[in-house]
mmCIF file of N, CA and C in Angstrom:
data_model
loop_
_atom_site.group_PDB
_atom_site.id
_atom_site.type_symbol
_atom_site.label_atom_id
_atom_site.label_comp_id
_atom_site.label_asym_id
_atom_site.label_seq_id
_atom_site.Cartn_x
_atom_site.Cartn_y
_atom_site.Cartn_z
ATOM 1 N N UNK A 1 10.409 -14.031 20.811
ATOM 2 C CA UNK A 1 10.103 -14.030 19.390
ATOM 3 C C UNK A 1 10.263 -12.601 18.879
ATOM 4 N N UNK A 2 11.029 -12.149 17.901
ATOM 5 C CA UNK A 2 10.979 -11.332 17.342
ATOM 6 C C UNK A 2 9.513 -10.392 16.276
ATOM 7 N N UNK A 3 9.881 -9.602 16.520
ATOM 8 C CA UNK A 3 8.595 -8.634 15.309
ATOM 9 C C UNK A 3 8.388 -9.656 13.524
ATOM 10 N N UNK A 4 9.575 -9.610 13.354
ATOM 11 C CA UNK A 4 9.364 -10.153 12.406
ATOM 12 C C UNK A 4 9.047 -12.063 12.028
ATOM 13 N N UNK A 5 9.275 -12.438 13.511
ATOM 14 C CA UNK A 5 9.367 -13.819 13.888
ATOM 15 C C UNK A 5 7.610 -14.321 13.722
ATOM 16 N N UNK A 6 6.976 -13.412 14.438
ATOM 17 C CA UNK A 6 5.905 -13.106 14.518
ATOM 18 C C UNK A 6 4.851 -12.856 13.722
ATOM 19 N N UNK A 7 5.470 -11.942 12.808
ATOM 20 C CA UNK A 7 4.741 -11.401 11.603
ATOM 21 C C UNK A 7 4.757 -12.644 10.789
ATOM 22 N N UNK A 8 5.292 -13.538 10.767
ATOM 23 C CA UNK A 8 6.065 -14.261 9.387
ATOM 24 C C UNK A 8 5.174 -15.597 10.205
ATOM 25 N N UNK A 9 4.560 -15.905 11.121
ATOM 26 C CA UNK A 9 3.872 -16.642 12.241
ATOM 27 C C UNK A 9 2.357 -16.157 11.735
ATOM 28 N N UNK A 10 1.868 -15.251 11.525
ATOM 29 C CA UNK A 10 0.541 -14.320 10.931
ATOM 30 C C UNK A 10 0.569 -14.748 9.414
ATOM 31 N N UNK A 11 1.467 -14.123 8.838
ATOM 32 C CA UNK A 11 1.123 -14.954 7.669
ATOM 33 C C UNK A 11 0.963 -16.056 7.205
ATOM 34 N N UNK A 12 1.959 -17.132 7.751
ATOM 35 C CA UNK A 12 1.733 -18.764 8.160
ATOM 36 C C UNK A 12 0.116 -19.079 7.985
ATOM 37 N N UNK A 13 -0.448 -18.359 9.197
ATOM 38 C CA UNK A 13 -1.759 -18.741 9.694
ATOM 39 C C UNK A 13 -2.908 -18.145 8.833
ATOM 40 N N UNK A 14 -2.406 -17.202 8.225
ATOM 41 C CA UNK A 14 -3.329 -16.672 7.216
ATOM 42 C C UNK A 14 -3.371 -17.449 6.029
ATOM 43 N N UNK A 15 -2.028 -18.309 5.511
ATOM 44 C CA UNK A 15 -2.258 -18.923 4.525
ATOM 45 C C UNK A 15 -3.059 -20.360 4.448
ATOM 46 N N UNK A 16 -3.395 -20.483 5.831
ATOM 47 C CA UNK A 16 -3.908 -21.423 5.890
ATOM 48 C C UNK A 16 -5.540 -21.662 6.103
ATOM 49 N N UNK A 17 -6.044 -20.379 6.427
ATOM 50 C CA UNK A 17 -7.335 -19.678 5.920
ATOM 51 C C UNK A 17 -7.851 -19.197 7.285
ATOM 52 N N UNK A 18 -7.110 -18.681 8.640
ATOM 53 C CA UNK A 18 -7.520 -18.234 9.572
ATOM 54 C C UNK A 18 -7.871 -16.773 9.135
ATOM 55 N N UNK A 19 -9.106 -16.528 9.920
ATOM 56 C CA UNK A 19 -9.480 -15.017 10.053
ATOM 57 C C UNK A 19 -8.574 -13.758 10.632
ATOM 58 N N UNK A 20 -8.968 -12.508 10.351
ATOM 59 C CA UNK A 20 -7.927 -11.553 11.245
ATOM 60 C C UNK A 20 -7.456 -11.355 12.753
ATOM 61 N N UNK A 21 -8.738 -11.760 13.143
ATOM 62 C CA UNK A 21 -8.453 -12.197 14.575
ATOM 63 C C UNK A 21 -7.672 -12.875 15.096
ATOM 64 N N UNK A 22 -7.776 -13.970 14.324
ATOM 65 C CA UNK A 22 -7.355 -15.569 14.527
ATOM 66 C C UNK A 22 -5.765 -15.122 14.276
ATOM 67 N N UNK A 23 -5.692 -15.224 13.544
ATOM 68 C CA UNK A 23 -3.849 -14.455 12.643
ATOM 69 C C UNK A 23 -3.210 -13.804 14.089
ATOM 70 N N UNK A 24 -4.217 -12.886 14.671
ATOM 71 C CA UNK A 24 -3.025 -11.765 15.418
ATOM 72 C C UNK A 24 -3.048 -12.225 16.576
ATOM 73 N N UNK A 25 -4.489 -12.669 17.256
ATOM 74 C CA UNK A 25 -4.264 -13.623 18.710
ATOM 75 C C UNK A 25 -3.613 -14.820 18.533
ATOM 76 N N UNK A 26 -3.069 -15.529 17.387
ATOM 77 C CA UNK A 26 -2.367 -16.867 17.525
ATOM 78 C C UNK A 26 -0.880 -16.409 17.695
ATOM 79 N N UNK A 27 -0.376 -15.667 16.590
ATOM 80 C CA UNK A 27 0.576 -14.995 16.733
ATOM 81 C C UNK A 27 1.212 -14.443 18.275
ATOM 82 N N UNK A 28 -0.047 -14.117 18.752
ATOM 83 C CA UNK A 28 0.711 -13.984 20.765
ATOM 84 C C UNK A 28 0.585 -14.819 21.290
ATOM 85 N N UNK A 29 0.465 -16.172 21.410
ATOM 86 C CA UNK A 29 0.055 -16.966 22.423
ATOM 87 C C UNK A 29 1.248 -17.350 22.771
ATOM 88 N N UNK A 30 2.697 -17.198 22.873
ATOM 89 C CA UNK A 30 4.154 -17.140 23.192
ATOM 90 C C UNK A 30 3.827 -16.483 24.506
ATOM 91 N N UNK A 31 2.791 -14.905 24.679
ATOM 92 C CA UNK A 31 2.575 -14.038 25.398
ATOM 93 C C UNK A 31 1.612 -14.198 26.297
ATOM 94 N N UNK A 32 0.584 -14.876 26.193
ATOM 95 C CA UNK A 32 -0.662 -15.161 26.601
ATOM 96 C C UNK A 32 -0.708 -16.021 27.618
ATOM 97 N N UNK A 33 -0.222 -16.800 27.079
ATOM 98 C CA UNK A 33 0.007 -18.244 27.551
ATOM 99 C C UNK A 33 -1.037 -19.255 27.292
ATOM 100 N N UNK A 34 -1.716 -18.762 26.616
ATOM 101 C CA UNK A 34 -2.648 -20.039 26.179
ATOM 102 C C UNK A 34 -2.335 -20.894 24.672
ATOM 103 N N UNK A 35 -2.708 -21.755 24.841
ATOM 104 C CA UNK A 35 -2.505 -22.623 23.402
ATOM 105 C C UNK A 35 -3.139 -22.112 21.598
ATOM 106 N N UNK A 36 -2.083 -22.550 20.696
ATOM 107 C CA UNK A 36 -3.118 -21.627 19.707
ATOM 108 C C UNK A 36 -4.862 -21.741 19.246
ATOM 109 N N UNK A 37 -4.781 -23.507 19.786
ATOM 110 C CA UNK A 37 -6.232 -24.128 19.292
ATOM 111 C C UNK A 37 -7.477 -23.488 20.475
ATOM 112 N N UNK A 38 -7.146 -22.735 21.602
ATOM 113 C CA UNK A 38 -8.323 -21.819 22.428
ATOM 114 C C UNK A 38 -8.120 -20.287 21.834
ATOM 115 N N UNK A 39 -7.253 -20.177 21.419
ATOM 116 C CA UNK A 39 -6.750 -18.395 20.894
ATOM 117 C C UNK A 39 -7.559 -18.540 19.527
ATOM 118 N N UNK A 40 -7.373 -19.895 18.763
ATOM 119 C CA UNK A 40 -8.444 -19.476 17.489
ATOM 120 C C UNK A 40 -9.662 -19.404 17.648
ATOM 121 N N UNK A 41 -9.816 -20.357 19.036
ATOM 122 C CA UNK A 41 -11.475 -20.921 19.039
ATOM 123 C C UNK A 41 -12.341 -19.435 19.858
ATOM 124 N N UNK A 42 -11.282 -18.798 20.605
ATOM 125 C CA UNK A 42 -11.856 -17.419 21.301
ATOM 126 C C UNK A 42 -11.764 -16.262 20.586
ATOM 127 N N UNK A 43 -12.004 -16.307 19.092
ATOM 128 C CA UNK A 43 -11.586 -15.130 18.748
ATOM 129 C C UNK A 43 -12.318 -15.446 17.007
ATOM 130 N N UNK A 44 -12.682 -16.712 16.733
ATOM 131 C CA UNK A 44 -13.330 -17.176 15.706
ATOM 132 C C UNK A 44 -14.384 -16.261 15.463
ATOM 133 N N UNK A 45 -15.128 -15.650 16.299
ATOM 134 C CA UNK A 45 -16.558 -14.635 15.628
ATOM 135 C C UNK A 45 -15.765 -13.395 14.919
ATOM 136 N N UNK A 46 -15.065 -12.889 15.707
ATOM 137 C CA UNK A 46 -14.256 -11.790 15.231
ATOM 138 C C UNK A 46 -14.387 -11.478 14.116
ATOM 139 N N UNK A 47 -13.761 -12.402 13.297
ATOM 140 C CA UNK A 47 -13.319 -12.047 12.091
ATOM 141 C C UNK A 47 -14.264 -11.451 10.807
ATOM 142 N N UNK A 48 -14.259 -11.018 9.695
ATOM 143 C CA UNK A 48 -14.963 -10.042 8.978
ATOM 144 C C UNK A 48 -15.700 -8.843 9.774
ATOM 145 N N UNK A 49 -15.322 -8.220 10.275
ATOM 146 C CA UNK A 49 -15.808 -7.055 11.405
ATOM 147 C C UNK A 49 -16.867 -7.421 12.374
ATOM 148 N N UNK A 50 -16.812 -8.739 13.024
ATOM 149 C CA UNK A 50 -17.695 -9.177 13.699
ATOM 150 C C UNK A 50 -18.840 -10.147 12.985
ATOM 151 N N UNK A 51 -18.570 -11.280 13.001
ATOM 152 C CA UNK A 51 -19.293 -12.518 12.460
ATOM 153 C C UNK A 51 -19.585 -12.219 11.004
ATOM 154 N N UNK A 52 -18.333 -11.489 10.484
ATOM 155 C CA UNK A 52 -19.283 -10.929 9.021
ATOM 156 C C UNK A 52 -19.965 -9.743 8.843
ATOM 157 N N UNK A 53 -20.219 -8.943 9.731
ATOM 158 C CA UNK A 53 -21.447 -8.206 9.528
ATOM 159 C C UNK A 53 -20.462 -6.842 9.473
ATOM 160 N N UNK A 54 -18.766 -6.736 9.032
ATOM 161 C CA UNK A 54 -18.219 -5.703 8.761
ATOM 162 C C UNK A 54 -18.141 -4.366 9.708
ATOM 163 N N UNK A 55 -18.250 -4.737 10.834
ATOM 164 C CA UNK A 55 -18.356 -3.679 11.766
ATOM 165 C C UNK A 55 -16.853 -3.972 12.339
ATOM 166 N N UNK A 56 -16.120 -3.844 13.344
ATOM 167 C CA UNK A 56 -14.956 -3.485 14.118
ATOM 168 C C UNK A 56 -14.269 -4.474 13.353
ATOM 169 N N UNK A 57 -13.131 -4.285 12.963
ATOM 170 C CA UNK A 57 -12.564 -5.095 12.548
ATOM 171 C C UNK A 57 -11.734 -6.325 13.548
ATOM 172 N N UNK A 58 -11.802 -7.710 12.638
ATOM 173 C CA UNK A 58 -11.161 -8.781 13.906
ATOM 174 C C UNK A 58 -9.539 -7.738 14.381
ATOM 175 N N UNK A 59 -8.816 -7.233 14.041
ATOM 176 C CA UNK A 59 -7.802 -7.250 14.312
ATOM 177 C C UNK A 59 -7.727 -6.049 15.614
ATOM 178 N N UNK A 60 -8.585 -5.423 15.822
ATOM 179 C CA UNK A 60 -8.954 -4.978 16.583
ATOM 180 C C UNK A 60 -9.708 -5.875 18.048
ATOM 181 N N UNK A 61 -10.366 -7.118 17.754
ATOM 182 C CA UNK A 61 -10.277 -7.707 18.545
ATOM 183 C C UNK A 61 -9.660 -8.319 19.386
ATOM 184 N N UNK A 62 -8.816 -8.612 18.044
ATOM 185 C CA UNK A 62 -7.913 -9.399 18.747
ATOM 186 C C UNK A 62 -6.940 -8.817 19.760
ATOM 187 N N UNK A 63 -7.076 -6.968 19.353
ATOM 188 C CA UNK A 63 -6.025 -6.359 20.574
ATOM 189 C C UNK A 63 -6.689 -6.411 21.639
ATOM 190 N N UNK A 64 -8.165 -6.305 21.571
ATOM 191 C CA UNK A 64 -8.888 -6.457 23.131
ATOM 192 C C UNK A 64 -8.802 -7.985 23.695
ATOM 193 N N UNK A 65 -8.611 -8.803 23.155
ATOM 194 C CA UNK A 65 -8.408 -9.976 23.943
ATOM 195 C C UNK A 65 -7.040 -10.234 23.940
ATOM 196 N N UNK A 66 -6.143 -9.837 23.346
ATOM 197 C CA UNK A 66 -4.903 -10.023 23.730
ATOM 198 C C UNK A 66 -4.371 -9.210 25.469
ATOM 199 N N UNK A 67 -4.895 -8.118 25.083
ATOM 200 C CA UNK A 67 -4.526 -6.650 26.137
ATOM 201 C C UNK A 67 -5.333 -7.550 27.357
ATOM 202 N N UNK A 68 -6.429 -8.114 27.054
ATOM 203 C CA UNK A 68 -7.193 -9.021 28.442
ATOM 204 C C UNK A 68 -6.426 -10.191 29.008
ATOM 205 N N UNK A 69 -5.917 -10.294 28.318
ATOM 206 C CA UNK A 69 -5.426 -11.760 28.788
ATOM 207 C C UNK A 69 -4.215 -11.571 29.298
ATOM 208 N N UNK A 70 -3.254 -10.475 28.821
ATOM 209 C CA UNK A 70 -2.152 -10.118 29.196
ATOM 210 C C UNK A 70 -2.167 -8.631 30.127
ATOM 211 N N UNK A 71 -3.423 -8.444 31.006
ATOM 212 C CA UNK A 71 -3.958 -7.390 31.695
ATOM 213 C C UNK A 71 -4.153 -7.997 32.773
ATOM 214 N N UNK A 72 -4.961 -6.881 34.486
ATOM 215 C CA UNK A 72 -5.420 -7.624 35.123
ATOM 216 C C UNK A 72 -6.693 -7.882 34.885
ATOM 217 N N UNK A 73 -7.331 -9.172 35.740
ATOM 218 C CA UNK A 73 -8.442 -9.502 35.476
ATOM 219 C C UNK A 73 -9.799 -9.010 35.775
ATOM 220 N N UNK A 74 -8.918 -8.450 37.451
ATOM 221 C CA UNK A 74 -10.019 -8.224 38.389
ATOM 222 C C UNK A 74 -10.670 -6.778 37.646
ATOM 223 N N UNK A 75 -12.151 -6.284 38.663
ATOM 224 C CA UNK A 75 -12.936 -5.243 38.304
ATOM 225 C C UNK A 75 -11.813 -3.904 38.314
ATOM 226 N N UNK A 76 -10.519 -3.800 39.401
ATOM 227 C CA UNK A 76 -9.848 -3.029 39.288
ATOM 228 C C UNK A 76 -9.150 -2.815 38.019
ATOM 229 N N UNK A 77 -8.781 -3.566 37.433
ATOM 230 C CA UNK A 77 -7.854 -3.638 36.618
ATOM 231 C C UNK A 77 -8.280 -3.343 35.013
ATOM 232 N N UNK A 78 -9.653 -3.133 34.960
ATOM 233 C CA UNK A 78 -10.362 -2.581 33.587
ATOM 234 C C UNK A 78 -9.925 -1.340 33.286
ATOM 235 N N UNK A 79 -9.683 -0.312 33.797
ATOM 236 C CA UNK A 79 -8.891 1.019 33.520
ATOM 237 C C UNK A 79 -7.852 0.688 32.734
ATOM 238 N N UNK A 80 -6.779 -0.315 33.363
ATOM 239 C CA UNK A 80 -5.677 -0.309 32.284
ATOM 240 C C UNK A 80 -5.723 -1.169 30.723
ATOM 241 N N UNK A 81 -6.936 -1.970 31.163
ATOM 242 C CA UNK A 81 -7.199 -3.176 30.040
ATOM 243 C C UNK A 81 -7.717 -1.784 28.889
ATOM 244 N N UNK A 82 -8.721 -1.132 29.139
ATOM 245 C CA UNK A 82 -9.480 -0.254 28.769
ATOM 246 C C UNK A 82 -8.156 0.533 27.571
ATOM 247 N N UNK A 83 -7.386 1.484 28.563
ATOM 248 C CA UNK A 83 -6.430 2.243 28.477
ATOM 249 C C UNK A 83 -5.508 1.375 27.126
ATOM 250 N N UNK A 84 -5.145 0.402 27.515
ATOM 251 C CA UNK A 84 -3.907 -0.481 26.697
ATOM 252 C C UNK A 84 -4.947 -0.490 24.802
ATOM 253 N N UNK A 85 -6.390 -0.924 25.315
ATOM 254 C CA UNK A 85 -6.774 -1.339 23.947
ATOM 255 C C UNK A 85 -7.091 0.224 23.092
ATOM 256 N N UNK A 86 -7.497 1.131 23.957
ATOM 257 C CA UNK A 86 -7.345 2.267 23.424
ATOM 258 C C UNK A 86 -6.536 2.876 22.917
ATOM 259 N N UNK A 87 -5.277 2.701 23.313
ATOM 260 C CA UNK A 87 -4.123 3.067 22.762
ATOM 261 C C UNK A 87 -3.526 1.807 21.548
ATOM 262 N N UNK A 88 -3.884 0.646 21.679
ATOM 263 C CA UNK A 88 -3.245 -0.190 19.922
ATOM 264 C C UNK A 88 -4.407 0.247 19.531
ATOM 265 N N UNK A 89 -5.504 0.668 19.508
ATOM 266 C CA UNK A 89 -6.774 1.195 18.862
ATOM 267 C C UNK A 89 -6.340 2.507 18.180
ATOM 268 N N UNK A 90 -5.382 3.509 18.487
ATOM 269 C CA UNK A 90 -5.322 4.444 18.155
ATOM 270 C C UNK A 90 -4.062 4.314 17.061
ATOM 271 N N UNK A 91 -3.153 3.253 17.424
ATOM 272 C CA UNK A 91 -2.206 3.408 16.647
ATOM 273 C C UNK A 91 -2.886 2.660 15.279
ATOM 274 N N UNK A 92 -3.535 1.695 15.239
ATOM 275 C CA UNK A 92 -4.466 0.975 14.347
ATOM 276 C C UNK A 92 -4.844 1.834 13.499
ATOM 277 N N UNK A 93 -5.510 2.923 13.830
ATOM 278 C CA UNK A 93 -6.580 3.701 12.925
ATOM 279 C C UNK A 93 -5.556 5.141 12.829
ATOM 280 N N UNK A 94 -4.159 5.402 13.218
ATOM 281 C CA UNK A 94 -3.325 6.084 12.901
ATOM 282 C C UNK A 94 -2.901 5.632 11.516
ATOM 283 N N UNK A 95 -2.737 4.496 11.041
ATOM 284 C CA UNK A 95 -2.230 3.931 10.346
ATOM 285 C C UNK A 95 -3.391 3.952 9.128
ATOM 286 N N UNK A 96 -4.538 3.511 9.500
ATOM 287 C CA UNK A 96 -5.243 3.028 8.430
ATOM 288 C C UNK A 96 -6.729 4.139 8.366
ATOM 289 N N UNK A 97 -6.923 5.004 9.467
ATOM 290 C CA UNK A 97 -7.292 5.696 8.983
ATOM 291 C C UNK A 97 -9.146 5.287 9.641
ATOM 292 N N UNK A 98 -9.212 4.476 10.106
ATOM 293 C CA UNK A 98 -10.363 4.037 10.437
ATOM 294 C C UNK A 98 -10.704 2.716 11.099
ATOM 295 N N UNK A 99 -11.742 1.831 11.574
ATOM 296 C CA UNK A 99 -11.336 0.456 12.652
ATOM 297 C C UNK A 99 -12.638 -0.251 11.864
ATOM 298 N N UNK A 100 -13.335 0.185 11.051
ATOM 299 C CA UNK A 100 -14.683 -0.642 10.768
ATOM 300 C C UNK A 100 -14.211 -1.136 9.491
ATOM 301 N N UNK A 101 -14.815 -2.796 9.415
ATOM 302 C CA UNK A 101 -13.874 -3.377 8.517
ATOM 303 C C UNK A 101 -14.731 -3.004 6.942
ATOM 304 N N UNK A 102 -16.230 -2.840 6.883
ATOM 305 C CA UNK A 102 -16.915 -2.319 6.001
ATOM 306 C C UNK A 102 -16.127 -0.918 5.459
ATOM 307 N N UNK A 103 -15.342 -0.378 5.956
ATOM 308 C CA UNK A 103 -15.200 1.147 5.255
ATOM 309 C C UNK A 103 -13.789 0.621 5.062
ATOM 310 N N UNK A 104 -12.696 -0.212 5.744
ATOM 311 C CA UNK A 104 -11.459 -0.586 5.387
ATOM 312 C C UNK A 104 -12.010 -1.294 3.788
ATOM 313 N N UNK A 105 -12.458 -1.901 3.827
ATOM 314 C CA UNK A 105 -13.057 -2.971 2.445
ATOM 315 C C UNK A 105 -13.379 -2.280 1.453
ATOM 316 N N UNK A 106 -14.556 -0.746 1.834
ATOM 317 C CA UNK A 106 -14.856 -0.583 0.574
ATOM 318 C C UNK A 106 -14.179 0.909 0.031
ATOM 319 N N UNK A 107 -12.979 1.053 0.624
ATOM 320 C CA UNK A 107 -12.068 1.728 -0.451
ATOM 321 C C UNK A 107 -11.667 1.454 -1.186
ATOM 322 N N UNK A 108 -11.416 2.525 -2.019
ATOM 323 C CA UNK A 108 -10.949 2.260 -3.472
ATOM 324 C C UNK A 108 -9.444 2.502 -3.760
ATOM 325 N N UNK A 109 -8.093 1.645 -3.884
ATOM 326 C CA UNK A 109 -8.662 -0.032 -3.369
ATOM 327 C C UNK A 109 -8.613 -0.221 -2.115
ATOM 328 N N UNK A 110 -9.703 -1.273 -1.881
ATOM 329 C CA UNK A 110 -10.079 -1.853 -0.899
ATOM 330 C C UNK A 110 -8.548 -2.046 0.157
ATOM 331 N N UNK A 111 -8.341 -2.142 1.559
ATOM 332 C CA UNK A 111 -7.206 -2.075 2.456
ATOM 333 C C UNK A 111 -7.529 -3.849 1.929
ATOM 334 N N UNK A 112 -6.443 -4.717 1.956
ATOM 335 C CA UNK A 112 -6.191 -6.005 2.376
ATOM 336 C C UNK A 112 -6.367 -6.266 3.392
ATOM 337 N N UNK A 113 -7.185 -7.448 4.219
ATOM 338 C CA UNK A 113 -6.492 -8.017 5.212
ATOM 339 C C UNK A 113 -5.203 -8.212 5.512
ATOM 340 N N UNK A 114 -4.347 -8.593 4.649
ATOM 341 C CA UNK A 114 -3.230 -9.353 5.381
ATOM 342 C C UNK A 114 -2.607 -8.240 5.760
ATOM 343 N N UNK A 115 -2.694 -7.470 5.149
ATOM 344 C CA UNK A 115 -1.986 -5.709 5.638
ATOM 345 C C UNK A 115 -2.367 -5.201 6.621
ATOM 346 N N UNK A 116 -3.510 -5.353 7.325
ATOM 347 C CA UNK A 116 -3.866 -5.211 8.313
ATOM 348 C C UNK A 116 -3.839 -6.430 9.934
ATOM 349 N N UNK A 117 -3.516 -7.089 9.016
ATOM 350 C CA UNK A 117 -2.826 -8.549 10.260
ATOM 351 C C UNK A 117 -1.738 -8.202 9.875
ATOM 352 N N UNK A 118 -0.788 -8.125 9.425
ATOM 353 C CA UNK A 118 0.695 -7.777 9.695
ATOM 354 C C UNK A 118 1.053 -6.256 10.291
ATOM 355 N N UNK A 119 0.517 -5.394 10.194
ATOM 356 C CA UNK A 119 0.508 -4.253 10.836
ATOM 357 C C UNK A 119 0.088 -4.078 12.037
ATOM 358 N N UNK A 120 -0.965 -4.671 12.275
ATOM 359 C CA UNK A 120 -1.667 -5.550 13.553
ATOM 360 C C UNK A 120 -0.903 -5.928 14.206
ATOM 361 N N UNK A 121 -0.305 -7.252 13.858
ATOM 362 C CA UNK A 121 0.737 -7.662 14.795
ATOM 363 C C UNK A 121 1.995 -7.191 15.271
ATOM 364 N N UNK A 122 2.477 -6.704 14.326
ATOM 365 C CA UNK A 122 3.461 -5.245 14.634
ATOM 366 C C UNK A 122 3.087 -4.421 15.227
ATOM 367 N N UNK A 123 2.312 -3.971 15.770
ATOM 368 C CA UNK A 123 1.242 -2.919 16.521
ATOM 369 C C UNK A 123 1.563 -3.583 17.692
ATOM 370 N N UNK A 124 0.996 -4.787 17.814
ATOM 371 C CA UNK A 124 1.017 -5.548 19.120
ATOM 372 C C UNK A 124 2.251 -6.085 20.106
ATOM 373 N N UNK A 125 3.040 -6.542 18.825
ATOM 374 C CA UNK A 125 4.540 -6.543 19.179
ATOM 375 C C UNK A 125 5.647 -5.632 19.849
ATOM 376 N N UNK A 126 5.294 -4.339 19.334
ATOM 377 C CA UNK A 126 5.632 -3.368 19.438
ATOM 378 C C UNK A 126 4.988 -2.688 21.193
ATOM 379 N N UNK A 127 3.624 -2.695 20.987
ATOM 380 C CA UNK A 127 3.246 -2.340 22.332
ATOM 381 C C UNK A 127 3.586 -3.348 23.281
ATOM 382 N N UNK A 128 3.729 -4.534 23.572
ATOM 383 C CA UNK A 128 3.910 -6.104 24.524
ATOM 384 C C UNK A 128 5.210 -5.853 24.193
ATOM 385 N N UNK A 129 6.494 -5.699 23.535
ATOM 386 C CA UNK A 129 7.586 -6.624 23.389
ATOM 387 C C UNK A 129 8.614 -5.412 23.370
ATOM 388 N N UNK A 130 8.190 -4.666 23.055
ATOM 389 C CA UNK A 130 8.998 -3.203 22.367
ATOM 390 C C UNK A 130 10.270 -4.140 21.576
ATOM 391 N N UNK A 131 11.334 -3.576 22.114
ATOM 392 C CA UNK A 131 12.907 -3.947 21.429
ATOM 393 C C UNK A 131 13.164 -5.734 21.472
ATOM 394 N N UNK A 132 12.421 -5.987 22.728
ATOM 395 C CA UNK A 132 12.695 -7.697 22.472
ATOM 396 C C UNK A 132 12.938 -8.392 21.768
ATOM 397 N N UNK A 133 13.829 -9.334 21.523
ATOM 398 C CA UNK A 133 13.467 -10.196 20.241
ATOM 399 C C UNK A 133 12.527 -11.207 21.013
#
């Protein structure tokens, strides 16, 4: 699947009233290998910076459960899970400047979600897929 195959897969799912989470982990499940209806259902609190309460933003979650699922599992293998989400974490808040969805929201103007699920997923695409289509 292409970057833009993908992106255009995020918005799909956004128009249909999925959360940020939901948007960027459905969008990988090509990668994952899991189905989209456990990728929404594992990632459903996420969204509004954590159940609502505006703290980390879902799309940020969704890189930690993506990077998990497409990481190793074992106790060894947390260094790189760690490492991977730290780094789409950095390119995330390269971009936007910050990861808490309360301070994305209450700028003036406010960041969009969908701008942040499409950048998101391009983030993700980009780190998992590089040049691939």
């Amino acid at each position: 699947m292409t970057k833009e195959q993908r992106i255009e897969k995020a918005k799909a799912l956004r128009s249909q009233g999925y959360n940020c989470a939901q948007c960027v982990a459905m969008s990988m499940t090509d990668l994952t290998g899991i189905d989209e209806n456990t990728a929404a259902r594992s990632v459903a609190g996420l969204g509004g910076g954590v159940g609502g309460q505006g703290e980390i933003c879902g799309v940020i979650g969704a890189f930690a459960h993506v990077a998990g699922m497409l990481g190793d599992a074992s106790p060894k293998g947390k260094p790189q899970v760690y490492s991977t989400v730290r780094k789409l974490t950095d390119d995330f808040r390269q971009r936007f400047g910050c990861t808490l969805c309360r301070e994305l929201k209450g700028r003036k103007p406010p960041v969009a979600c969908n701008d942040l699920i499409f950048e998101g997923t391009g983030i993700l695409h980009d780190h998992f897929c590089g040049d691939e289509a």
